CSV table of C-alpha atoms and ligand atoms in Angstrom, one decimal:
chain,number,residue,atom,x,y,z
S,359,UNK,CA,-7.4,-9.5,-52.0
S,360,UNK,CA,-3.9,-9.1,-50.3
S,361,UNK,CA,-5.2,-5.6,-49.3
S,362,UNK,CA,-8.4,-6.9,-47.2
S,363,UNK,CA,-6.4,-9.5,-45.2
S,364,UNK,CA,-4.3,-6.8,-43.7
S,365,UNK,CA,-7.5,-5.7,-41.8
S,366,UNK,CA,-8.1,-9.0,-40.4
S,367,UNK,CA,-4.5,-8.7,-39.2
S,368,UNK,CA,-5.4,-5.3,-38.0
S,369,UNK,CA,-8.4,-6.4,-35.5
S,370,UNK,CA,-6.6,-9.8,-34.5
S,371,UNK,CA,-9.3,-11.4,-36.6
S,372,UNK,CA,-7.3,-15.1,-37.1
S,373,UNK,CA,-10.5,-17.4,-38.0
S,374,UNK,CA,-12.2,-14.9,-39.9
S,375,UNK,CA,-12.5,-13.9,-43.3
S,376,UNK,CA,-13.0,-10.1,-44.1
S,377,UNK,CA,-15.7,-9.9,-47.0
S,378,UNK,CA,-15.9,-5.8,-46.7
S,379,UNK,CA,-14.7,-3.2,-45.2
S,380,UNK,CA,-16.3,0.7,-44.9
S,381,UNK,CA,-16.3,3.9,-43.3
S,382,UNK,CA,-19.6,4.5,-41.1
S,383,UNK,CA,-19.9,7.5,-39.0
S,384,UNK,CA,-16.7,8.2,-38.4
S,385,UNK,CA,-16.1,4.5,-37.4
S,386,UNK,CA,-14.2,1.4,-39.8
S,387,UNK,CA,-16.5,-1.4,-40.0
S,388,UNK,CA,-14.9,-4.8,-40.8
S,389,UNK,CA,-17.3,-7.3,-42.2
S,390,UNK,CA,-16.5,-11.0,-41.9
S,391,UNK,CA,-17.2,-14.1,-42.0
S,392,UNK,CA,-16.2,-17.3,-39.5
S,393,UNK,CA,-13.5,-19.9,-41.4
S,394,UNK,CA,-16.0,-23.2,-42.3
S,395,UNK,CA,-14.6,-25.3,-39.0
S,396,UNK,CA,-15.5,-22.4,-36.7
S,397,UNK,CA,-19.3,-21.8,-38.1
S,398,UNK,CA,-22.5,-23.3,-36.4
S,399,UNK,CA,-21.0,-23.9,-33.2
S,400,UNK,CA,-22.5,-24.2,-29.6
S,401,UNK,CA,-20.6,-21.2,-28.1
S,402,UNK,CA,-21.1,-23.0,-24.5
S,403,UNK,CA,-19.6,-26.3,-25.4
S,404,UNK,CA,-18.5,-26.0,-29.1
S,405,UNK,CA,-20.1,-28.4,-30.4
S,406,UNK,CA,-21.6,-28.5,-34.1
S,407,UNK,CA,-24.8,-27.7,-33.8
S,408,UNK,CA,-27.7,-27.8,-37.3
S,409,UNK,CA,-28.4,-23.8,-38.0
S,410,UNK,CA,-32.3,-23.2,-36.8
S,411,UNK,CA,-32.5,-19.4,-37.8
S,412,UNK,CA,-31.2,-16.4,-38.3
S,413,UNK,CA,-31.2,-14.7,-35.3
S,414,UNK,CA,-31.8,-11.6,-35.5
S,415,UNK,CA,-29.4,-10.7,-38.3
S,416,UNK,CA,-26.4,-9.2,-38.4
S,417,UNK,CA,-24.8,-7.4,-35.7
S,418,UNK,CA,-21.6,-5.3,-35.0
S,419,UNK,CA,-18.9,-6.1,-32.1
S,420,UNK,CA,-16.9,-3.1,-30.8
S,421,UNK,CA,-13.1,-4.1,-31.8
S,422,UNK,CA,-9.7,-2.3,-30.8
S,423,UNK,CA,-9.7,1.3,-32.1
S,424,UNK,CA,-7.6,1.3,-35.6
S,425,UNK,CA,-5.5,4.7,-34.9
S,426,UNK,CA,-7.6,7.7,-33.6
S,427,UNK,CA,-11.1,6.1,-35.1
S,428,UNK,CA,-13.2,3.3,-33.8
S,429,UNK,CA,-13.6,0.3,-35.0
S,430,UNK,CA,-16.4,-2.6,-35.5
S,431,UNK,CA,-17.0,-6.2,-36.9
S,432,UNK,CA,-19.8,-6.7,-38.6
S,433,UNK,CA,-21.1,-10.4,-38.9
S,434,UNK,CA,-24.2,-12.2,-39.2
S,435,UNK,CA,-25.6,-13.7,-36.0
S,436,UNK,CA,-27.6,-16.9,-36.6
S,437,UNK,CA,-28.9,-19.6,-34.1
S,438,UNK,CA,-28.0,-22.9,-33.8
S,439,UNK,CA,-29.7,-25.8,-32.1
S,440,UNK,CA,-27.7,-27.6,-29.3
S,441,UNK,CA,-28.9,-30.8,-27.8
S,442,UNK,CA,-27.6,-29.9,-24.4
S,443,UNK,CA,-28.4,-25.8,-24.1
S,444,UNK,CA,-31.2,-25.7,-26.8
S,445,UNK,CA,-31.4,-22.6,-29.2
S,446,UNK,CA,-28.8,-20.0,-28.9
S,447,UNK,CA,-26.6,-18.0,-30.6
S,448,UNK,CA,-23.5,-19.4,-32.5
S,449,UNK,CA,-20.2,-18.6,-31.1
S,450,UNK,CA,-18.0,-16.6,-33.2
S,451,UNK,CA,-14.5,-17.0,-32.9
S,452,UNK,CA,-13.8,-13.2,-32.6
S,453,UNK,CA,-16.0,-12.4,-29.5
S,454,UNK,CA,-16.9,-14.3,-26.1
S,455,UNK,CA,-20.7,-15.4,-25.7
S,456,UNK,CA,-23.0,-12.7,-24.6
S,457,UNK,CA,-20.4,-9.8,-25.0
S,458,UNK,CA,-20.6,-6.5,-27.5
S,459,UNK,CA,-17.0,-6.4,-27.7
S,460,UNK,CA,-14.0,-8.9,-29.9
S,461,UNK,CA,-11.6,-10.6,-27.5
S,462,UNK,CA,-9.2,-8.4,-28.2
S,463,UNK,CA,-11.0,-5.2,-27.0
S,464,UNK,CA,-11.9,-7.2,-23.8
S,465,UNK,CA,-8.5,-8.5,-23.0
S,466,UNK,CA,-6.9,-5.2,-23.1
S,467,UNK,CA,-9.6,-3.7,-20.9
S,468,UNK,CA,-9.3,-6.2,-18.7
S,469,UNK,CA,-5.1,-5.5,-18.7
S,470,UNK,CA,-5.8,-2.2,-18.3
S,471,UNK,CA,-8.6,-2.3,-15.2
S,472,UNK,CA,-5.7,-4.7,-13.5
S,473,UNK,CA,-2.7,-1.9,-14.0
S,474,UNK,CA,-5.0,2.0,-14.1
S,475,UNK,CA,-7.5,3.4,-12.8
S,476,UNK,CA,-11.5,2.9,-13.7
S,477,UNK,CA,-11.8,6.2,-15.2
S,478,UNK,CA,-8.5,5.9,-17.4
S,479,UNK,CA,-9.8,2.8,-18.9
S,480,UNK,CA,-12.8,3.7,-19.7
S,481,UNK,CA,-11.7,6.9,-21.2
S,482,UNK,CA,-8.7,5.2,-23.2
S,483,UNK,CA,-11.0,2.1,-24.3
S,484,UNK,CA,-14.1,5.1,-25.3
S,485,UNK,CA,-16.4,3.0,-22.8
S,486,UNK,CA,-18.1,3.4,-19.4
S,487,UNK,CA,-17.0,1.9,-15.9
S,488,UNK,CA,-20.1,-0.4,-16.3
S,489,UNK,CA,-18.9,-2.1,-19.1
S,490,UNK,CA,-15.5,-2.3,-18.2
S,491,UNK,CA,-16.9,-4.6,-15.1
S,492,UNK,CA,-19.3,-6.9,-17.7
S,493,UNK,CA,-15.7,-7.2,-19.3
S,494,UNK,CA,-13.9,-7.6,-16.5
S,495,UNK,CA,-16.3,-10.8,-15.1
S,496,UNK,CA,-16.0,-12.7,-18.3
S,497,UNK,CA,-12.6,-12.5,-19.0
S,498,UNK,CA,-12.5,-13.8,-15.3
S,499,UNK,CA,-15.0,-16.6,-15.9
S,500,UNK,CA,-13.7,-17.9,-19.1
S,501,UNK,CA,-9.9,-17.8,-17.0
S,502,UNK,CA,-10.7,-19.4,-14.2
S,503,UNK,CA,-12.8,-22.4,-16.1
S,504,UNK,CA,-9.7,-22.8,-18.4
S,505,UNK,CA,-7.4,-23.3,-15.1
S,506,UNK,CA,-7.6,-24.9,-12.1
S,507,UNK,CA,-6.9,-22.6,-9.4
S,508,UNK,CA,-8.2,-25.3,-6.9
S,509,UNK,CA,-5.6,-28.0,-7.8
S,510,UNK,CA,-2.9,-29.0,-5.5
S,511,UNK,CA,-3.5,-26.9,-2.6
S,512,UNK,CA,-2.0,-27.6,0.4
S,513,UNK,CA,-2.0,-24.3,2.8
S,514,UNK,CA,-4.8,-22.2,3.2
S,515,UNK,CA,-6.0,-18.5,4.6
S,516,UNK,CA,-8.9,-18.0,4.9
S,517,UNK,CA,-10.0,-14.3,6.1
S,518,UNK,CA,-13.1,-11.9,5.7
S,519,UNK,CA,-12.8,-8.3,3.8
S,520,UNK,CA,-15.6,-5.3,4.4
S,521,UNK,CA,-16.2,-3.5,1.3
S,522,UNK,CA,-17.7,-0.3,1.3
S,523,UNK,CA,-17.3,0.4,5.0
S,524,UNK,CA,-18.5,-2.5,5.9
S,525,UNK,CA,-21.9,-2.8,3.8
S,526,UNK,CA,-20.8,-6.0,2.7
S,527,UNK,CA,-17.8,-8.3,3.4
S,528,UNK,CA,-16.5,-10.8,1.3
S,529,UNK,CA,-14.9,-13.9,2.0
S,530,UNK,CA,-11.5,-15.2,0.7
S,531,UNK,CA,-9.3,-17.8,0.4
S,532,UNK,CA,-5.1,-17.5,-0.2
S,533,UNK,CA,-2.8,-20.4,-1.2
S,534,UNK,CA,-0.2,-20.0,1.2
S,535,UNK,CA,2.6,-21.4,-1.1
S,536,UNK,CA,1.8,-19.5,-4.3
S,537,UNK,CA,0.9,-16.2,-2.6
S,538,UNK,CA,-2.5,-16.2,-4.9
S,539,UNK,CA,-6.0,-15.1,-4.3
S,540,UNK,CA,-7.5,-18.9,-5.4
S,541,UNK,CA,-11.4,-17.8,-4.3
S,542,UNK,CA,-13.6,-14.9,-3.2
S,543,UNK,CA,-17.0,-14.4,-2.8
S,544,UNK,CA,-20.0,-12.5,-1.3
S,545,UNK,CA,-21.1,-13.3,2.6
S,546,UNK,CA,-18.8,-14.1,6.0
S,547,UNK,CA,-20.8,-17.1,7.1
S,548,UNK,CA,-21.0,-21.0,7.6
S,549,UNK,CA,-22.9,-21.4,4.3
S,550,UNK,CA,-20.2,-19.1,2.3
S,551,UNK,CA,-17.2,-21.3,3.7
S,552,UNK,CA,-19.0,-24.5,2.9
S,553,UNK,CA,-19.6,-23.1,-1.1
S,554,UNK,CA,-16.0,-23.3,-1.2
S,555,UNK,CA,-15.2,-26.5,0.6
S,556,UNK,CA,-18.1,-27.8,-1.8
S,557,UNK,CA,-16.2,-26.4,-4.9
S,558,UNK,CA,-13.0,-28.3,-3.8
S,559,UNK,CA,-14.7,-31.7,-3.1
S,560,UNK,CA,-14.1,-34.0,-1.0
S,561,UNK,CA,-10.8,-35.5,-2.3
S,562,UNK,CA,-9.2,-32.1,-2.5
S,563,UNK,CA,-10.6,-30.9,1.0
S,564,UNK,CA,-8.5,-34.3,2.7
S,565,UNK,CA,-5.2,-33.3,0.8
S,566,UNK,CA,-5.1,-29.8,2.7
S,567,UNK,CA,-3.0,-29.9,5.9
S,568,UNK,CA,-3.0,-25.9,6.8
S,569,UNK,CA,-5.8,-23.9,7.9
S,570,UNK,CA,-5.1,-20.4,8.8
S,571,UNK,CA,-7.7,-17.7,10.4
S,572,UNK,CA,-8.7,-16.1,13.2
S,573,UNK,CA,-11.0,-17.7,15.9
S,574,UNK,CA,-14.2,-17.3,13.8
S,575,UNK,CA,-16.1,-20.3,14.5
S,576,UNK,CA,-17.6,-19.3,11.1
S,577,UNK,CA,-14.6,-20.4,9.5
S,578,UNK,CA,-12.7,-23.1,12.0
S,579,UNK,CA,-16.1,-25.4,12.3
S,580,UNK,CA,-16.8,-26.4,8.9
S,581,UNK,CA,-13.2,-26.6,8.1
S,582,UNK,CA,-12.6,-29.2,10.8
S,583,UNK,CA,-15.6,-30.6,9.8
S,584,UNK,CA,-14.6,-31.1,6.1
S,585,UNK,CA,-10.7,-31.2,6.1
S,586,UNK,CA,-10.3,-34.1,8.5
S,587,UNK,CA,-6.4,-33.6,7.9
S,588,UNK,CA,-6.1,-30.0,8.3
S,589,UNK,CA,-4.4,-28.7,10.8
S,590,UNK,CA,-6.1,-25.4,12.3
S,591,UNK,CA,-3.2,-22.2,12.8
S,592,UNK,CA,-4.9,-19.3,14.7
S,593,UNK,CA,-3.3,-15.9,13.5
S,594,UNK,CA,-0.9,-14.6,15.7
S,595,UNK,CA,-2.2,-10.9,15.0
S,596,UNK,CA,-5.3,-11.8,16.3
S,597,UNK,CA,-4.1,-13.5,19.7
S,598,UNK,CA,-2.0,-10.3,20.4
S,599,UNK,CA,-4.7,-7.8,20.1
S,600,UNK,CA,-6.9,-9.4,22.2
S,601,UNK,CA,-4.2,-9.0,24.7
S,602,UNK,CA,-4.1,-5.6,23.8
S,603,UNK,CA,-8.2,-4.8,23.7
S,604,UNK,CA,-8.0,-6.6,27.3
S,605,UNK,CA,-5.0,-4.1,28.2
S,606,UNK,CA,-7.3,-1.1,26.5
S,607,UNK,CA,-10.5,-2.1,28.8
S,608,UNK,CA,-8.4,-1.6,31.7
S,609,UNK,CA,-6.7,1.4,31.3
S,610,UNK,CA,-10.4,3.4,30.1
S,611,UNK,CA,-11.7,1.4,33.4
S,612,UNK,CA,-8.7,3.3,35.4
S,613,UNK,CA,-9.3,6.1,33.9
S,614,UNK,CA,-12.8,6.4,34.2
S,615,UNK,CA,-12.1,5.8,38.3
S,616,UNK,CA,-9.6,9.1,38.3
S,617,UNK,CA,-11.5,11.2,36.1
S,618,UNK,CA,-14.7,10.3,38.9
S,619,UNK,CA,-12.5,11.1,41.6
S,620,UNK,CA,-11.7,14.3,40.3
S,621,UNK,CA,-7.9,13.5,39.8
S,622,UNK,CA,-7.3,15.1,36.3
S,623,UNK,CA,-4.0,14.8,36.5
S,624,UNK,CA,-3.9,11.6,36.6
S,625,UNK,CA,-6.6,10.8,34.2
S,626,UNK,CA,-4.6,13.5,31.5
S,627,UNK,CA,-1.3,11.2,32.4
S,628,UNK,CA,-3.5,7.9,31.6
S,629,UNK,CA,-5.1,9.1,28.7
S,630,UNK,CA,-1.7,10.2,27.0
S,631,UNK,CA,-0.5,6.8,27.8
S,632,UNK,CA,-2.1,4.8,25.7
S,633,UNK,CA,0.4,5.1,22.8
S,634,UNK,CA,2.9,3.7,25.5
S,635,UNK,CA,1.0,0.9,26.4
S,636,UNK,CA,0.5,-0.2,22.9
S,637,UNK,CA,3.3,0.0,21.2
S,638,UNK,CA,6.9,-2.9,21.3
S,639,UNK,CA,8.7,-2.2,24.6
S,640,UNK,CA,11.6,-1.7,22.4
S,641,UNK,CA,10.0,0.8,20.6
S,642,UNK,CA,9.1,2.9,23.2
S,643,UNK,CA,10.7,7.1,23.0
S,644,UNK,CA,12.1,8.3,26.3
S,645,UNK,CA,8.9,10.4,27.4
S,646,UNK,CA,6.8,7.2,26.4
S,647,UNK,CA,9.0,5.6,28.9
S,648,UNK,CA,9.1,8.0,31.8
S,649,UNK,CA,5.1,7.6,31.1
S,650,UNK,CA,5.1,3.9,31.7
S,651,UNK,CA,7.7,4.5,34.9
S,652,UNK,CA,5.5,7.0,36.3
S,653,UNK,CA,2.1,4.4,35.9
S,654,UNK,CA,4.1,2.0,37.3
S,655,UNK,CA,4.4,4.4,40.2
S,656,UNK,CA,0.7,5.2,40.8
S,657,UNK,CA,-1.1,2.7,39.1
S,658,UNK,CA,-0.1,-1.4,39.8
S,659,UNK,CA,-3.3,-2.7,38.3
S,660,UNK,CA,-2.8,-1.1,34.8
S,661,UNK,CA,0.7,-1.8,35.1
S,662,UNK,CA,0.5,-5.5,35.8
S,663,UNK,CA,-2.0,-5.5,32.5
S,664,UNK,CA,0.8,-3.6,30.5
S,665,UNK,CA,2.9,-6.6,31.5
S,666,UNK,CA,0.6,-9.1,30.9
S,667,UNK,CA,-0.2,-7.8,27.5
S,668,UNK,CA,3.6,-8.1,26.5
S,669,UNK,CA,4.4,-11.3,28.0
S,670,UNK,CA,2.0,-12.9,25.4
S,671,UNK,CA,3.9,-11.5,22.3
S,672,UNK,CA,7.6,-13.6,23.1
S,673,UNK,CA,5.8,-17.3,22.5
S,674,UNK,CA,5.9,-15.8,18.7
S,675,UNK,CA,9.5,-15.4,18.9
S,676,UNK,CA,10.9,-18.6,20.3
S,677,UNK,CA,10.9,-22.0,19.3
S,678,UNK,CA,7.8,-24.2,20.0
S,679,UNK,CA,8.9,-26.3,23.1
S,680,UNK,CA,10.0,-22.8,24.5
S,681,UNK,CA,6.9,-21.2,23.1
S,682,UNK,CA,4.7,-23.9,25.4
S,683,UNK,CA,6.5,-23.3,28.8
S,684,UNK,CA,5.9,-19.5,28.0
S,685,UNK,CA,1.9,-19.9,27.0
S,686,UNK,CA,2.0,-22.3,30.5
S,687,UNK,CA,3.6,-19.5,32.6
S,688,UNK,CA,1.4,-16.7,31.3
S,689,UNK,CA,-1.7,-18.4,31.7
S,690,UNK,CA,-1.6,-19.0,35.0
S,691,UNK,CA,-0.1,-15.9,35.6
S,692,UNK,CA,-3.4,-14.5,33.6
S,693,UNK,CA,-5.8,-16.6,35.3
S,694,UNK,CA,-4.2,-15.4,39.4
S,695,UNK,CA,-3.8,-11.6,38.3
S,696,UNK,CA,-7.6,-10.6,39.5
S,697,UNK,CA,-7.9,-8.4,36.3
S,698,UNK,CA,-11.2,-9.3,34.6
S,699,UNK,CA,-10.6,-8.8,31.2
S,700,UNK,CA,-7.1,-11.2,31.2
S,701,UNK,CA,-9.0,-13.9,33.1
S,702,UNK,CA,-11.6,-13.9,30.5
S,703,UNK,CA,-8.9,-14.2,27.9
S,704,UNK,CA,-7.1,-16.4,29.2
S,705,UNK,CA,-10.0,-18.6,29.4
S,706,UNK,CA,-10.1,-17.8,25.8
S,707,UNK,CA,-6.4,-18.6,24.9
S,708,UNK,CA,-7.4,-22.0,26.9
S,709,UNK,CA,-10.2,-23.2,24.6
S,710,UNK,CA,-7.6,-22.0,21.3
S,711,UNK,CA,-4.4,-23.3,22.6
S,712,UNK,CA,-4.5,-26.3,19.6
S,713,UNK,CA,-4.5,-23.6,17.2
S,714,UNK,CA,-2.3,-20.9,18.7
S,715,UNK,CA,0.2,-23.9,19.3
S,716,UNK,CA,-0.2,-25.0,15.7
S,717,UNK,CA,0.3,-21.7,14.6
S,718,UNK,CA,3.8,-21.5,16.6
S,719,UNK,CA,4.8,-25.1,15.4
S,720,UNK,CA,4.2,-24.5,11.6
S,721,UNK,CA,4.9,-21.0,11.7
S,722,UNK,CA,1.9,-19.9,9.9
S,723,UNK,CA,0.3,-16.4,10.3
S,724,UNK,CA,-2.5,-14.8,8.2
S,725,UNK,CA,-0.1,-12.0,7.2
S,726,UNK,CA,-0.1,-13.0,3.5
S,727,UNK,CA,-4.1,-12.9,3.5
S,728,UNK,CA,-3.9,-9.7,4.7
S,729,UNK,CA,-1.7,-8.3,2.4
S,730,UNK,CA,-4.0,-9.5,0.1
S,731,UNK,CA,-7.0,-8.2,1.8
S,732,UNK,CA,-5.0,-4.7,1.5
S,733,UNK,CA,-4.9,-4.6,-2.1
S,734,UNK,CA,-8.4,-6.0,-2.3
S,735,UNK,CA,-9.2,-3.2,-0.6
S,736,UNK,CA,-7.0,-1.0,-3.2
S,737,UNK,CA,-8.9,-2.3,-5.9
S,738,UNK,CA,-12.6,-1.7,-4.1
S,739,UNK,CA,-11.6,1.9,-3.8
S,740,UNK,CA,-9.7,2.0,-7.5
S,741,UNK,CA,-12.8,0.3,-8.7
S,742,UNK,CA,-15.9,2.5,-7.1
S,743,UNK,CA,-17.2,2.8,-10.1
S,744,UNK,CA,-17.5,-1.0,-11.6
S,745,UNK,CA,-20.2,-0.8,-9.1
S,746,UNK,CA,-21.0,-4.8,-8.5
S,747,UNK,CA,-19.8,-6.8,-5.9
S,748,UNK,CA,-19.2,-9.5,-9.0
S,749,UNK,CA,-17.0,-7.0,-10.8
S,750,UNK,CA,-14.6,-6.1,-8.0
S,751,UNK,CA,-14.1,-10.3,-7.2
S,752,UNK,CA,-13.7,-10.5,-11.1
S,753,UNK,CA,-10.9,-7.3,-10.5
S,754,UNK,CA,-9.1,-9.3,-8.1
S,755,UNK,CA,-9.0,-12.5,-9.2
S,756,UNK,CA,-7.6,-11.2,-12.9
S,757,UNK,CA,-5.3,-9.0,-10.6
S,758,UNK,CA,-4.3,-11.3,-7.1
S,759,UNK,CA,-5.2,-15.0,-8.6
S,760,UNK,CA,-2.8,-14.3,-12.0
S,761,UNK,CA,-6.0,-15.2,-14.3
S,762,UNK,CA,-4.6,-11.2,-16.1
S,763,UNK,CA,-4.8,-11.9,-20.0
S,764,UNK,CA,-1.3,-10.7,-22.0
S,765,UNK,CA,-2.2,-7.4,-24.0
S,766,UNK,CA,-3.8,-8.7,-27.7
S,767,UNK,CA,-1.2,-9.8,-30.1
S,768,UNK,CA,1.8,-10.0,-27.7
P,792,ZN,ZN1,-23.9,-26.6,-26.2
């Protein structure tokens, strides 16, 4: 008797009685029973439930190998009648509902698809990539409706990831303070953003005071909409590099004009400086320098740009009542400089100034949503093979979101 409860011990098998155990095909098969309180239960609500059949007898549940052989738990399956999800299969404490595999087994595949690679995983568990993603999505699931990632949030990122070059994009949301993935999902659109602002309520949505994001009105209408106490912070990152696409159209414009009129040296000298005009000032190597010197030289319009472009970046380095006087002097420098593309952004920066100022003022930028977004993107490419959209959110929410179960019996 002693002997048979070290097997239960073996497969982490705590509300379960072992009734047998045998060697079948190379494999150990463990057959148990469910302790008296843990039989004829609902396995959605837990609820006792009276026994209607059963089922279709017993079955087997893949459990952590036992050495260098495979292992399984052999039970019988009955049916139980619930009043609120009708007939369906008891729960057993062993294994979650609808899965082929015990906790156990699914908990450390789940550790493992968070820390390795697909293909070590599912060579190491003796498993395909497939199933390592079923796993992955209900070890998720049952995580996040045990905790409330929603609760208490007060600063928010929202941003938009393309996976799979942009087949498909995905939105998601960052709690500023904890540094955690707290929601992601298919879609970058109105109706996506609203799902979540549904999800948190409407209690929840008027307790948020921090919105950041770029200028998609995707994101910044419903929010202002929903979170009537939500201040909007549009990412610096974003402000800048419209500067610099602005900067970009008028050097190629520039260019365009020498190359026509057949001065190639001066369209070779352009075209070489567009590393110059991109990068920090301060940054700049000596022949990047004598680059800008010499456009200053030849070429005032793409010069005047190039200065434009950097005079933006300062009102992110000083305090906020300097920051305003700045964003005042550029702006009409912008709108007076007869360069198309700054007019039109500064017309731009006009309409977003609440934001970009609110973005100075609570210092907020997107930066940890991106860093998130980077190792979303890590997992995507990690995780080719877990194929569904589903499995790579469940991925990062067991990875960035800190739903990861501890390794069985530690
Ligand atoms: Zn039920």
């Amino acid at each position: 008797m002693r002997g048979i409860r070290v097997w239960a011990r073996l497969l982490g098998l705590l509300c379960a009685v072992v009734e047998d155990v045998f060697l079948d095909d190379e494999a150990v098969v463990v057959c148990v029973r469910p302790r008296a309180r843990e039989r004829g239960r609902c396995p959605l609500c837990r609820r006792r439930c009276p026994r209607e059949d059963c089922g279709d007898g017993r079955r087997r549940w893949r459990a952590l190998d036992l050495g260098t052989i495979k292992a399984f738990v052999e039970a019988e399956a009955p049916r139980v009648n619930c009043k609120r999800h009708g007939v369906i299969v008891a729960a057993v404490p062993w294994a979650r509902h609808d899965s082929w595999f015990t906790r156990g087994f699914e908990d450390q595949c789940a550790w493992l698809a968070v820390n390795t690679s697909a293909t070590a995983v599912a060579q190491l568990m003796r498993t395909t990539w497939r199933a390592v993603g079923g796993i992955c999505r209900r070890v998720a699931d049952e995580a996040r409706a045990q905790r409330d990632l929603l609760a208490g949030l007060k600063r928010l990122g929202f941003d938009e990831i393309s996976v799979r070059k942009g087949q498909s994009y995905l939105t998601v949301v960052v709690d500023h303070d904890s540094g955690r993935l707290v929601w992601a999902a298919p879609g970058r659109d109105r109706k996506t953003v609203e799902k979540f602002l549904d999800l948190l309520g409407e209690e929840r949505c008027a307790q948020v005071e921090l919105v950041s994001c770029d200028m998609a009105e995707w994101i910044t209408r419903p929010v202002a909409e929903r979170c009537p106490n939500a201040e909007v912070c549009l990412d610096p990152f974003h402000v800048i590099k419209l500067a610099t696409d602005a900067l970009d159209e008028i050097r190629r414009e520039v260019w365009n004009e020498a190359r026509k009129a057949g001065e190639t040296a001066l369209a070779k000298d352009l075209k070489g400086a567009r590393f110059a005009l991109w990068k920090n000032p301060e940054r700049l190597t000596v022949r990047q320098k004598l680059k800008l010197a010499r456009i200053k030289q030849v070429n005032d319009p793409l010069y005047r740009a190039y200065l434009l472009s950097q005079q933006l970046r300062p009102i992110y380095r000083v305090p906020y009542e300097q920051a305003t006087e700045l964003l005042d002097a550029w702006l009409s420098w912008a709108q007076r400089c007869r360069l198309k593309p700054f007019v039109k952004l500064a017309r731009t920066i006009r309409a977003q100034r609440p934001g970009i100022e609110a973005a100075i003022k609570n210092k907020l930028s997107n930066a940890r949503v991106e860093q998130i977004n980077t190792q979303i993107r890590l997992i995507t490419r990690r995780g080719f093979g877990y194929h569904s959209q589903e499995a790579v959110i469940a991925l990062a929410m067991l990875n960035l979101g800190g739903l990861c179960p501890p390794l069985p019996g530690r």
